[in-house]
Short mmCIF file of C-alpha atoms in Angstrom, two decimals:
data_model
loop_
_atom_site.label_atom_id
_atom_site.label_comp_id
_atom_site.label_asym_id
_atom_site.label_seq_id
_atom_site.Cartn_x
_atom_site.Cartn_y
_atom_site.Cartn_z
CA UNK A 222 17.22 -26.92 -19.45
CA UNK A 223 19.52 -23.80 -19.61
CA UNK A 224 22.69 -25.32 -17.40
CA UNK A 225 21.82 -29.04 -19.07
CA UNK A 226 22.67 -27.59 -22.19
CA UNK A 227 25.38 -25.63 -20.51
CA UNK A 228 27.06 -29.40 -19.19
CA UNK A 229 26.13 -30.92 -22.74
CA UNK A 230 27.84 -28.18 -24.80
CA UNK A 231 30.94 -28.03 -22.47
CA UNK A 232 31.31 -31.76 -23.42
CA UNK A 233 30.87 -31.88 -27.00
CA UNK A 234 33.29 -29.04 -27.08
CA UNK A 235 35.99 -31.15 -24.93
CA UNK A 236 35.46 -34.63 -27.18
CA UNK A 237 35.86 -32.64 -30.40
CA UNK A 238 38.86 -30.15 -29.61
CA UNK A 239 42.60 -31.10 -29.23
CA UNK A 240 44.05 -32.46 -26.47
CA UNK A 241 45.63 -29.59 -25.11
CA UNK A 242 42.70 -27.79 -24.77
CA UNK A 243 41.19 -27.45 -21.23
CA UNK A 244 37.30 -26.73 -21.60
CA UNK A 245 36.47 -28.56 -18.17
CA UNK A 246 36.38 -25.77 -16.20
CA UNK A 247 33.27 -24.83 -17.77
CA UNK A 248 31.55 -27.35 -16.00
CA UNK A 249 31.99 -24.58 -12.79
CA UNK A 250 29.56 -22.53 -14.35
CA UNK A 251 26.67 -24.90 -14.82
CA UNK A 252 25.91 -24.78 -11.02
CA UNK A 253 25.58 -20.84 -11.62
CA UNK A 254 23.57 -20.92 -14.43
CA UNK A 255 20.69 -23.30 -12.30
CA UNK A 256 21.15 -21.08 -9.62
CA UNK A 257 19.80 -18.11 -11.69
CA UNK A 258 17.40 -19.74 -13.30
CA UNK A 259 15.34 -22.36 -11.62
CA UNK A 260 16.90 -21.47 -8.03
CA UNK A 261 16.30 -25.12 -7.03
CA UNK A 262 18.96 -26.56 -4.80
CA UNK A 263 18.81 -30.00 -5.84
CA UNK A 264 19.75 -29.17 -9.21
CA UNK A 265 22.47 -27.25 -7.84
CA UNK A 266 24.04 -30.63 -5.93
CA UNK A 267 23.28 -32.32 -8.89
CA UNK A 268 25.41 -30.07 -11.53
CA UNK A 269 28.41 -29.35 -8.94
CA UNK A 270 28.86 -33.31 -8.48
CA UNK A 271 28.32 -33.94 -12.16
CA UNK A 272 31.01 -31.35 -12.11
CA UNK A 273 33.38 -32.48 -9.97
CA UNK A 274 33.10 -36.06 -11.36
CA UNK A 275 34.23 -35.12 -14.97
CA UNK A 276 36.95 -33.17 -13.60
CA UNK A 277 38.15 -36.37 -11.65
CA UNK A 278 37.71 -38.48 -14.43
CA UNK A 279 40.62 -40.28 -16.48
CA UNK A 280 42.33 -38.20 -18.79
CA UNK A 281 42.08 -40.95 -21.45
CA UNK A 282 37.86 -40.14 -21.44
CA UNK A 283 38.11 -36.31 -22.55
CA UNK A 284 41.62 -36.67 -24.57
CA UNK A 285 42.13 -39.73 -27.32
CA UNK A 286 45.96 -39.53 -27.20
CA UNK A 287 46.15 -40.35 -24.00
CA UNK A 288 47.92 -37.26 -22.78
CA UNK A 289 47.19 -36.93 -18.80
CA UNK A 290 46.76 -33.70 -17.29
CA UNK A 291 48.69 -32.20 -14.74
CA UNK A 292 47.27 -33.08 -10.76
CA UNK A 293 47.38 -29.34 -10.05
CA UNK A 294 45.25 -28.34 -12.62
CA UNK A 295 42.52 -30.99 -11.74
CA UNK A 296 42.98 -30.02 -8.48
CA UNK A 297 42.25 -26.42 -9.32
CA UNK A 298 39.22 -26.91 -11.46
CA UNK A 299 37.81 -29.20 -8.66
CA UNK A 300 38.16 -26.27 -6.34
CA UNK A 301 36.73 -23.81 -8.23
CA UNK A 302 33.86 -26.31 -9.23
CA UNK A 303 33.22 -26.71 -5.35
CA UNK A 304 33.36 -23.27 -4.45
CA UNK A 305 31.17 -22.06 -7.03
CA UNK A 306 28.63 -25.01 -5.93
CA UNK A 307 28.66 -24.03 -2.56
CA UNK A 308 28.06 -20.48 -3.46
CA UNK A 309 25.43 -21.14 -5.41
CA UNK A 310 23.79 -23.44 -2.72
CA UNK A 311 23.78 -20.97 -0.10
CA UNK A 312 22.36 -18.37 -2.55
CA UNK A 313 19.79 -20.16 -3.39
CA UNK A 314 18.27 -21.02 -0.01
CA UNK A 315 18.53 -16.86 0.61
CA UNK A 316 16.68 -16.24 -2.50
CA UNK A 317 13.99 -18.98 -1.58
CA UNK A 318 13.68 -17.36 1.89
CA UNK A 319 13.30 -14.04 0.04
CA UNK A 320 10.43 -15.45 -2.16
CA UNK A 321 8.59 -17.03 0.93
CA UNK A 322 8.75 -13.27 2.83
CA UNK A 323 7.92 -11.89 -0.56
CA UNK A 324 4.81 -13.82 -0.81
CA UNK A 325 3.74 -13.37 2.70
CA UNK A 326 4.05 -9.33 2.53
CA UNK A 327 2.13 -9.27 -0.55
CA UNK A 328 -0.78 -11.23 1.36
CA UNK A 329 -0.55 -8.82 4.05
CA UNK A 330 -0.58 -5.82 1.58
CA UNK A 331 -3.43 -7.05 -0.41
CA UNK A 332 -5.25 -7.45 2.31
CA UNK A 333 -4.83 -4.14 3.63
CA UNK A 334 -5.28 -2.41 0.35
CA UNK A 335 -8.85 -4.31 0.32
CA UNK A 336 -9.43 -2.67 3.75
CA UNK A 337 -8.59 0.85 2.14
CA UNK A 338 -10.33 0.49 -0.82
CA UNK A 339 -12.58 -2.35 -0.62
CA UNK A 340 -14.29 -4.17 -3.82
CA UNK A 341 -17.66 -3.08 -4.48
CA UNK A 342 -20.47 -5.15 -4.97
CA UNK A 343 -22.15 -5.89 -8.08
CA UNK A 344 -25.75 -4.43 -7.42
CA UNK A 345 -26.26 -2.46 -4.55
CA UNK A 346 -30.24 -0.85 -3.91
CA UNK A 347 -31.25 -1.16 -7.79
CA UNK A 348 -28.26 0.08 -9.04
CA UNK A 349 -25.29 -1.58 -10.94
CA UNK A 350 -21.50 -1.19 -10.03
CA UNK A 351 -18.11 -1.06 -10.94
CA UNK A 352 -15.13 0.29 -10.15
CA UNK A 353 -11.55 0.11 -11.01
CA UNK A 354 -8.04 1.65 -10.39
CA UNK A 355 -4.83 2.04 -11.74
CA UNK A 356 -1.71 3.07 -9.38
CA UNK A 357 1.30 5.05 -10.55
CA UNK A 358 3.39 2.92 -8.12
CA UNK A 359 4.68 -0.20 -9.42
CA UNK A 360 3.42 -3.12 -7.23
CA UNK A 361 0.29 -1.01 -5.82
CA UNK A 362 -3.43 -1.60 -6.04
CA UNK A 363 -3.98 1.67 -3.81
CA UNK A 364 -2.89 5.22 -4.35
CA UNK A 365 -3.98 8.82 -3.96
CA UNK A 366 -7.41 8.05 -5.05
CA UNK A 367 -10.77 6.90 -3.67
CA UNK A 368 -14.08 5.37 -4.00
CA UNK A 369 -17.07 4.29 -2.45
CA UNK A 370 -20.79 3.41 -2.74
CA UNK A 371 -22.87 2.84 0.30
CA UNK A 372 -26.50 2.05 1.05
CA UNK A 373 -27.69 3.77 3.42
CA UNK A 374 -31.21 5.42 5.32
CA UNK A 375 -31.45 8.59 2.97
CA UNK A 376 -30.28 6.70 -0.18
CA UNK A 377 -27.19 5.49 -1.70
CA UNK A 378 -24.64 7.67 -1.49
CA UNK A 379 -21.49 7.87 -3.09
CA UNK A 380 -17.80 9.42 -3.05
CA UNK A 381 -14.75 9.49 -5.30
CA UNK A 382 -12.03 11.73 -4.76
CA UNK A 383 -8.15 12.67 -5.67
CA UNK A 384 -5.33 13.08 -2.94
CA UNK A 385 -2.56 15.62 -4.12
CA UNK A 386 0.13 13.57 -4.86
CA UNK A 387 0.16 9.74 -5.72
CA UNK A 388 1.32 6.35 -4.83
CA UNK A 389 1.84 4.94 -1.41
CA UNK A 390 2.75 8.37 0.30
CA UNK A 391 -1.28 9.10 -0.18
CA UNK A 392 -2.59 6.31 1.43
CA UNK A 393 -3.00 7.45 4.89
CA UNK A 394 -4.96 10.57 3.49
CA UNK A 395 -7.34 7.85 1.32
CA UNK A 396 -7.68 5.92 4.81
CA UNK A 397 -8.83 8.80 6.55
CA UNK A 398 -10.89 10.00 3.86
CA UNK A 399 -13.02 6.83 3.54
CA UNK A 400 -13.12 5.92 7.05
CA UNK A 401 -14.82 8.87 8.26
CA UNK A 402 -17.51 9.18 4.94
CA UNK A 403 -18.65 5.47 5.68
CA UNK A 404 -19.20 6.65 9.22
CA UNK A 405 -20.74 9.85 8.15
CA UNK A 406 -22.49 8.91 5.35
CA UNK A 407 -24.78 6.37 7.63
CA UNK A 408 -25.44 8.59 10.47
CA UNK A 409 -25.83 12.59 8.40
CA UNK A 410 -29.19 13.01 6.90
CA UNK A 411 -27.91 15.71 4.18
CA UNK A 412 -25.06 15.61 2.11
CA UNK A 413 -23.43 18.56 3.40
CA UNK A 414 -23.26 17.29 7.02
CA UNK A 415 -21.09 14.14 5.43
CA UNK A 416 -18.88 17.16 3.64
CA UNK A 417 -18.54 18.62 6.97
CA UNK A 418 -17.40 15.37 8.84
CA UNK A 419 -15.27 14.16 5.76
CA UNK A 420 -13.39 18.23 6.00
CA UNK A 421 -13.57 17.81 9.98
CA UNK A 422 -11.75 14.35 9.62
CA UNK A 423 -9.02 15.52 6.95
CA UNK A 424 -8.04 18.19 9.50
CA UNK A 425 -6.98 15.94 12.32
CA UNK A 426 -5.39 13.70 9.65
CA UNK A 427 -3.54 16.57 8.52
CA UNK A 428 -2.23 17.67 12.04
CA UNK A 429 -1.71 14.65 13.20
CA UNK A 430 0.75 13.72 10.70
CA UNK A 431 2.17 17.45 10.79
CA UNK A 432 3.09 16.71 14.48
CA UNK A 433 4.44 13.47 13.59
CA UNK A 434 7.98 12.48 11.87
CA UNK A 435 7.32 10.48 9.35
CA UNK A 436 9.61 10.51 5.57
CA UNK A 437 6.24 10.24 3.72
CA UNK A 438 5.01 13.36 5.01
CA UNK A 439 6.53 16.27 3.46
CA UNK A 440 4.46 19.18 2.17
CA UNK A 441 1.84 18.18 4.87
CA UNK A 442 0.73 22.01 4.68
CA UNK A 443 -0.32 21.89 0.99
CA UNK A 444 -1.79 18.88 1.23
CA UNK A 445 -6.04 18.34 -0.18
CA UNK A 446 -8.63 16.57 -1.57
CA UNK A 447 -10.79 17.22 -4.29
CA UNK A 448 -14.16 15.14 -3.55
CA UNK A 449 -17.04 14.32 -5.52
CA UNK A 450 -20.04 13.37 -3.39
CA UNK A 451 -23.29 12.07 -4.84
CA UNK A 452 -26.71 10.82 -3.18
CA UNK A 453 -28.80 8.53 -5.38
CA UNK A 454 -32.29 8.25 -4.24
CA UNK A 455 -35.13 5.78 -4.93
CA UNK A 456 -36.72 7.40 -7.36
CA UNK A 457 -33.24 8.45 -9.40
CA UNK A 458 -33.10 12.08 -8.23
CA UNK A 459 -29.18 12.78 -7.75
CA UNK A 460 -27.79 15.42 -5.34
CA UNK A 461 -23.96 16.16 -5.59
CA UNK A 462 -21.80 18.59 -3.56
CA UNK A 463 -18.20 18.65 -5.40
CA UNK A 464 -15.18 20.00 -4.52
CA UNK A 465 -12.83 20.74 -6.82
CA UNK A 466 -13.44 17.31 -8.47
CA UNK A 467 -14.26 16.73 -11.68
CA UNK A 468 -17.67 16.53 -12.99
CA UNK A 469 -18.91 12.85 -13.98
CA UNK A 470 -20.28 11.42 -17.27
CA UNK A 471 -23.65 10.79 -18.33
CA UNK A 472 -24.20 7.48 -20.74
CA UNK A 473 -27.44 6.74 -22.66
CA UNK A 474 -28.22 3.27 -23.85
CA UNK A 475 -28.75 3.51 -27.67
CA UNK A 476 -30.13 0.26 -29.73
CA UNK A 477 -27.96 1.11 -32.53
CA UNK A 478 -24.89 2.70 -32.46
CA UNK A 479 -22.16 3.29 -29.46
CA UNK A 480 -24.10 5.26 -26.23
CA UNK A 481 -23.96 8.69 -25.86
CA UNK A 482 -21.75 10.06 -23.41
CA UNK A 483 -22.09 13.81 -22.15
CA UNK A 484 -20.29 15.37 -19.17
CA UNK A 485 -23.35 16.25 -16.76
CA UNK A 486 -24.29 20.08 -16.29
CA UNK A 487 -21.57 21.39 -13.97
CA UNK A 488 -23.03 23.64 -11.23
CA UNK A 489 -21.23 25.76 -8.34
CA UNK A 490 -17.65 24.07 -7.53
CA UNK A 491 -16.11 24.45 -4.09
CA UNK A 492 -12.03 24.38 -3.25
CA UNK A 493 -10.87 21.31 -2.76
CA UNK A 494 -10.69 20.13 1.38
CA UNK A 495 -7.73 20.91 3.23
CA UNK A 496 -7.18 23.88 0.94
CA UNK A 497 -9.83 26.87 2.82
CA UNK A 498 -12.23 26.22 5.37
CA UNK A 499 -16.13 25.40 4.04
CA UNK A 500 -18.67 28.26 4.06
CA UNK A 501 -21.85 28.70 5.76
CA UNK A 502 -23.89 27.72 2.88
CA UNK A 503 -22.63 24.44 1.08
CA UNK A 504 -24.10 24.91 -3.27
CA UNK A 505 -26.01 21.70 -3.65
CA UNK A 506 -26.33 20.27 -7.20
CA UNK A 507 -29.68 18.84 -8.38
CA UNK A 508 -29.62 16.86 -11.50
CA UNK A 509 -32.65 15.20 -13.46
CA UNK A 510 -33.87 12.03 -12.47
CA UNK A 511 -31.63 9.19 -13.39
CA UNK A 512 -34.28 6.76 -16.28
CA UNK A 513 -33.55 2.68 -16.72
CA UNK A 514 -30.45 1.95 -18.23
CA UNK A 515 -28.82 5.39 -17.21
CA UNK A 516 -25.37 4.91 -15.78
CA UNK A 517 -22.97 7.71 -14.44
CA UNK A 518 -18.88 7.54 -15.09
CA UNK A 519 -17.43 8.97 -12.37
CA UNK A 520 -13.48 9.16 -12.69
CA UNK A 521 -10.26 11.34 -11.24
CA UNK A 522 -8.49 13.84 -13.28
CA UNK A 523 -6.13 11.21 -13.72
CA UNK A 524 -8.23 10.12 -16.68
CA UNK A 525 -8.54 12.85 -18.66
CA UNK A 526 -4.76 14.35 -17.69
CA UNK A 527 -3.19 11.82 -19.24
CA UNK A 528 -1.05 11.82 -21.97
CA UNK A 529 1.10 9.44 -24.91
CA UNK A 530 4.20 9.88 -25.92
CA UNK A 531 3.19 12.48 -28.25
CA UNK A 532 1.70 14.69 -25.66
CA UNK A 533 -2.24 14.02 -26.65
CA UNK A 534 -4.53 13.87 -23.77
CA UNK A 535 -6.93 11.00 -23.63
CA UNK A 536 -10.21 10.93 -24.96
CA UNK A 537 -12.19 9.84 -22.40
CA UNK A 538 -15.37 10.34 -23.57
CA UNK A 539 -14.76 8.76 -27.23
CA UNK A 540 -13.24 5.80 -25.00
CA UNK A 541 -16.41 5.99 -22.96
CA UNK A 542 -18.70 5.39 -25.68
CA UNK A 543 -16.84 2.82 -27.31
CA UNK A 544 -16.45 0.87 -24.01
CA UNK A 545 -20.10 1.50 -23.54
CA UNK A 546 -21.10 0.32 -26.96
CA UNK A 547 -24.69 -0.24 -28.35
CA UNK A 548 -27.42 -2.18 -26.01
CA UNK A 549 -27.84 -2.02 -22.65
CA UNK A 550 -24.95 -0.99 -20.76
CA UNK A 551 -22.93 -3.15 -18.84
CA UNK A 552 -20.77 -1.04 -15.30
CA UNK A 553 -18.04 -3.50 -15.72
CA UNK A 554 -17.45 -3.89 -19.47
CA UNK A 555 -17.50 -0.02 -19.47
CA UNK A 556 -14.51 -0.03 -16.34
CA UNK A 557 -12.54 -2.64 -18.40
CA UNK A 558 -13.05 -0.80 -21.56
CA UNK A 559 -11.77 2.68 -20.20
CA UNK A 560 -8.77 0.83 -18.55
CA UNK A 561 -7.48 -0.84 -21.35
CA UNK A 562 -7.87 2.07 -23.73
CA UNK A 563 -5.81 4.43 -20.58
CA UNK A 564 -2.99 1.63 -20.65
CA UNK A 565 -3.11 1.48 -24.59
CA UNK A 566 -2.76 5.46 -25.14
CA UNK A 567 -0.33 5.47 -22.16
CA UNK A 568 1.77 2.19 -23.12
CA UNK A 569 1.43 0.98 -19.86
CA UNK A 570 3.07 4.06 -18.21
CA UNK A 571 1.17 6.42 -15.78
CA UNK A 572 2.38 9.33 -14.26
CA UNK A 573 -0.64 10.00 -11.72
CA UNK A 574 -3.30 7.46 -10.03
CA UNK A 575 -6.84 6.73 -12.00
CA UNK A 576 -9.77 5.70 -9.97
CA UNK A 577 -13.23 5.00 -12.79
CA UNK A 578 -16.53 4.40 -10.92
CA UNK A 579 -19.80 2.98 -13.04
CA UNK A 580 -23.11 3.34 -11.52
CA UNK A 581 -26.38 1.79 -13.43
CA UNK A 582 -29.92 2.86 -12.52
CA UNK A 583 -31.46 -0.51 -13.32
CA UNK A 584 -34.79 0.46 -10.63
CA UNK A 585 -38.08 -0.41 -11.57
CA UNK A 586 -40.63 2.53 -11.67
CA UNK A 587 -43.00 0.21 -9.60
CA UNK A 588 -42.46 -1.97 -6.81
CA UNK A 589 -42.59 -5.63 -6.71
CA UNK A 590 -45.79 -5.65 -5.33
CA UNK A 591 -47.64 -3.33 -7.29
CA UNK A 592 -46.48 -4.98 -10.35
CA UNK A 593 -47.98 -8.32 -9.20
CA UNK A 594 -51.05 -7.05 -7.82
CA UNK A 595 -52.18 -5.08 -10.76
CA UNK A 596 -52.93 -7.91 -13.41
CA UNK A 597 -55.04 -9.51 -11.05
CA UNK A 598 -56.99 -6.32 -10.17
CA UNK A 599 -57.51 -5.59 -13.64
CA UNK A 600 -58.59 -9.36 -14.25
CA UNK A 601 -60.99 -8.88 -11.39
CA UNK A 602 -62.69 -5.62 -12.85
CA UNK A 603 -63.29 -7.70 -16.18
#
């Protein structure tokens, strides 16, 4: 509509001014206005020949006294009609080749980003999930942090963690990272022997892109990884080995009023990996048994470090329990809920990477079959 209204504006003007004015050669820029709007070349064709035809046309049609206009200026104006048409033609087949290789590398980048950090299924071994993440980089669903929940032999088990740094430069770390712990975390019977492959694979990582020359890799030697990993059994017992990570939340379902969020009891933190090597002994955490309805927040410091414009930090766990809200508690509403209130306090501007993790203990105390079996025992004893 924009260069229609251009064309139809430029003529008004022409039938209702003198004769001696020359408002014409406004029809040149109608081609250029299509051009950066729609982009469609047809339009294009259509405007410069619309163009080109006025500036041909009789002078008696623009100018009632019948004065004709000099042959060099039509000739002008029909130049400079063409040549801005032509320009505008050519430009617009670059910018639709653009758009075309613009689609096609987002493809191939969403794809990869769902190889790095891969959605998460809904329900996974009794237990309810959600995760979400916001990048600093414009344009990125990956940064410097990392999840993942896995079922595996000894239970599910679970990692988030924090690269130093953010944004794209972090996503080789995050690769290696998460490659090795879902190799690890299927084939290591205790949770320190998947801390000792994930520090053994960071390492290599490390060197090998210390040995390489790469523009992404600058301060490779103070580069780590604070890790949180948990291992949810069957019966909701949770062991956790953390390193330098923060400590997750605890939420209660309450019938009445918003849940009750409360960080869990922090026990012995190591350095982050890549920082020192690990000692001998790796400080296990043991926390009480997860109930029904129980759901851990697990999130990078990203979430709490963040501040408005005024320099407050974000209440996370105010924003948890209002996400969470009375009733049982939903994994995803509680994601969404802390997300929007981040990009509300932050007005849409993040300086550093947040990865949120939900985790519901939905489990039955007793199996299926026992809680089939027993009515009919009990019918068969009356």
């Amino acid at each position: 509509m924009a260069p229609c209204l251009w064309v139809f504006g430029a003529l008004c003007w022409a039938l209702l001014t003198p004769h001696h004015t020359e408002v014409v050669a406004l029809l040149a820029a109608a081609p250029a206005i299509a051009c950066a709007t729609s982009g469609r070349r047809r339009c294009i064709v259509l405007l410069g020949g619309a163009g080109l035809l006025f500036a041909l046309a009789p002078p008696t049609a623009l100018e009632p006294d019948g004065d004709g206009k000099e042959p060099h200026a039509a000739l002008v104006t029909c130049c400079a009609t063409l040549g801005v048409a032509l320009a505008c033609y050519l430009t617009a087949g670059r910018k639709l080749r653009l758009l075309r290789e613009l689609e096609q590398l987002r493809a191939v980048a969403t794809a990869a980003q769902d190889v790095v950090l891969r959605p998460l299924p809904a329900r996974l071994e009794g237990i309810e999930l959600a995760g979400g993440h916001l990048s600093a980089s414009r344009g990125a669903a990956v940064g410097g942090d990392l999840y993942e929940v896995l079922a595996t032999p000894y239970g599910v088990r679970v990692i988030i963690g924090d690269v130093r740094g953010h944004g794209l430069a972090a996503i080789g770390t995050v690769a290696a990272v998460l490659g090795s712990f879902r190799e690890a975390a299927h084939e290591e019977p205790l949770l320190s022997g998947v801390l000792r492959r994930l520090d053994r694979a960071l390492e290599r990582h490390l060197r090998a892109r210390a040995s390489g020359e790469c523009p992404l890799d600058s301060h490779v030697d103070e580069e780590f990884v604070t890790v949180l990993l948990l291992e949810v059994r069957a019966d909701g017992e949770v062991t956790a080995l953390n390193c330098g990570h923060p400590w997750p939340y605890r939420l209660h379902e309450q019938p009445v009023g918003p849940a009750m969020a409360r960080q869990t009891a922090p026990g012995e933190v190591l350095p982050p990996l890549g920082l020192f090597p690990l000692p001998a002994e790796l400080p296990t955490a043991r926390w009480s048994a997860l109930g029904v309805g129980d759901t851990l927040v697990l999130h990078t410091d990203g979430a709490e470090d963040v501040r408005d414009a005024h320099g407050t930090f974000f209440p996370l766990r105010r924003a948890l329990s209002e996400a969470a809200g009375p009733g049982p508690l939903v994994p995803a509403a509680v994601v969404a809920g802390v997300r929007s209130a981040l990009l509300r306090h932050t007005g849409g501007r993040l300086t550093d990477d947040v990865a949120l993790l939900a985790l519901r203990f939905d489990r039955c105390p007793l199996s299926a079959t026992t809680a089939l079996t027993r009515p009919a025992a009990d019918a068969h004893r009356g």
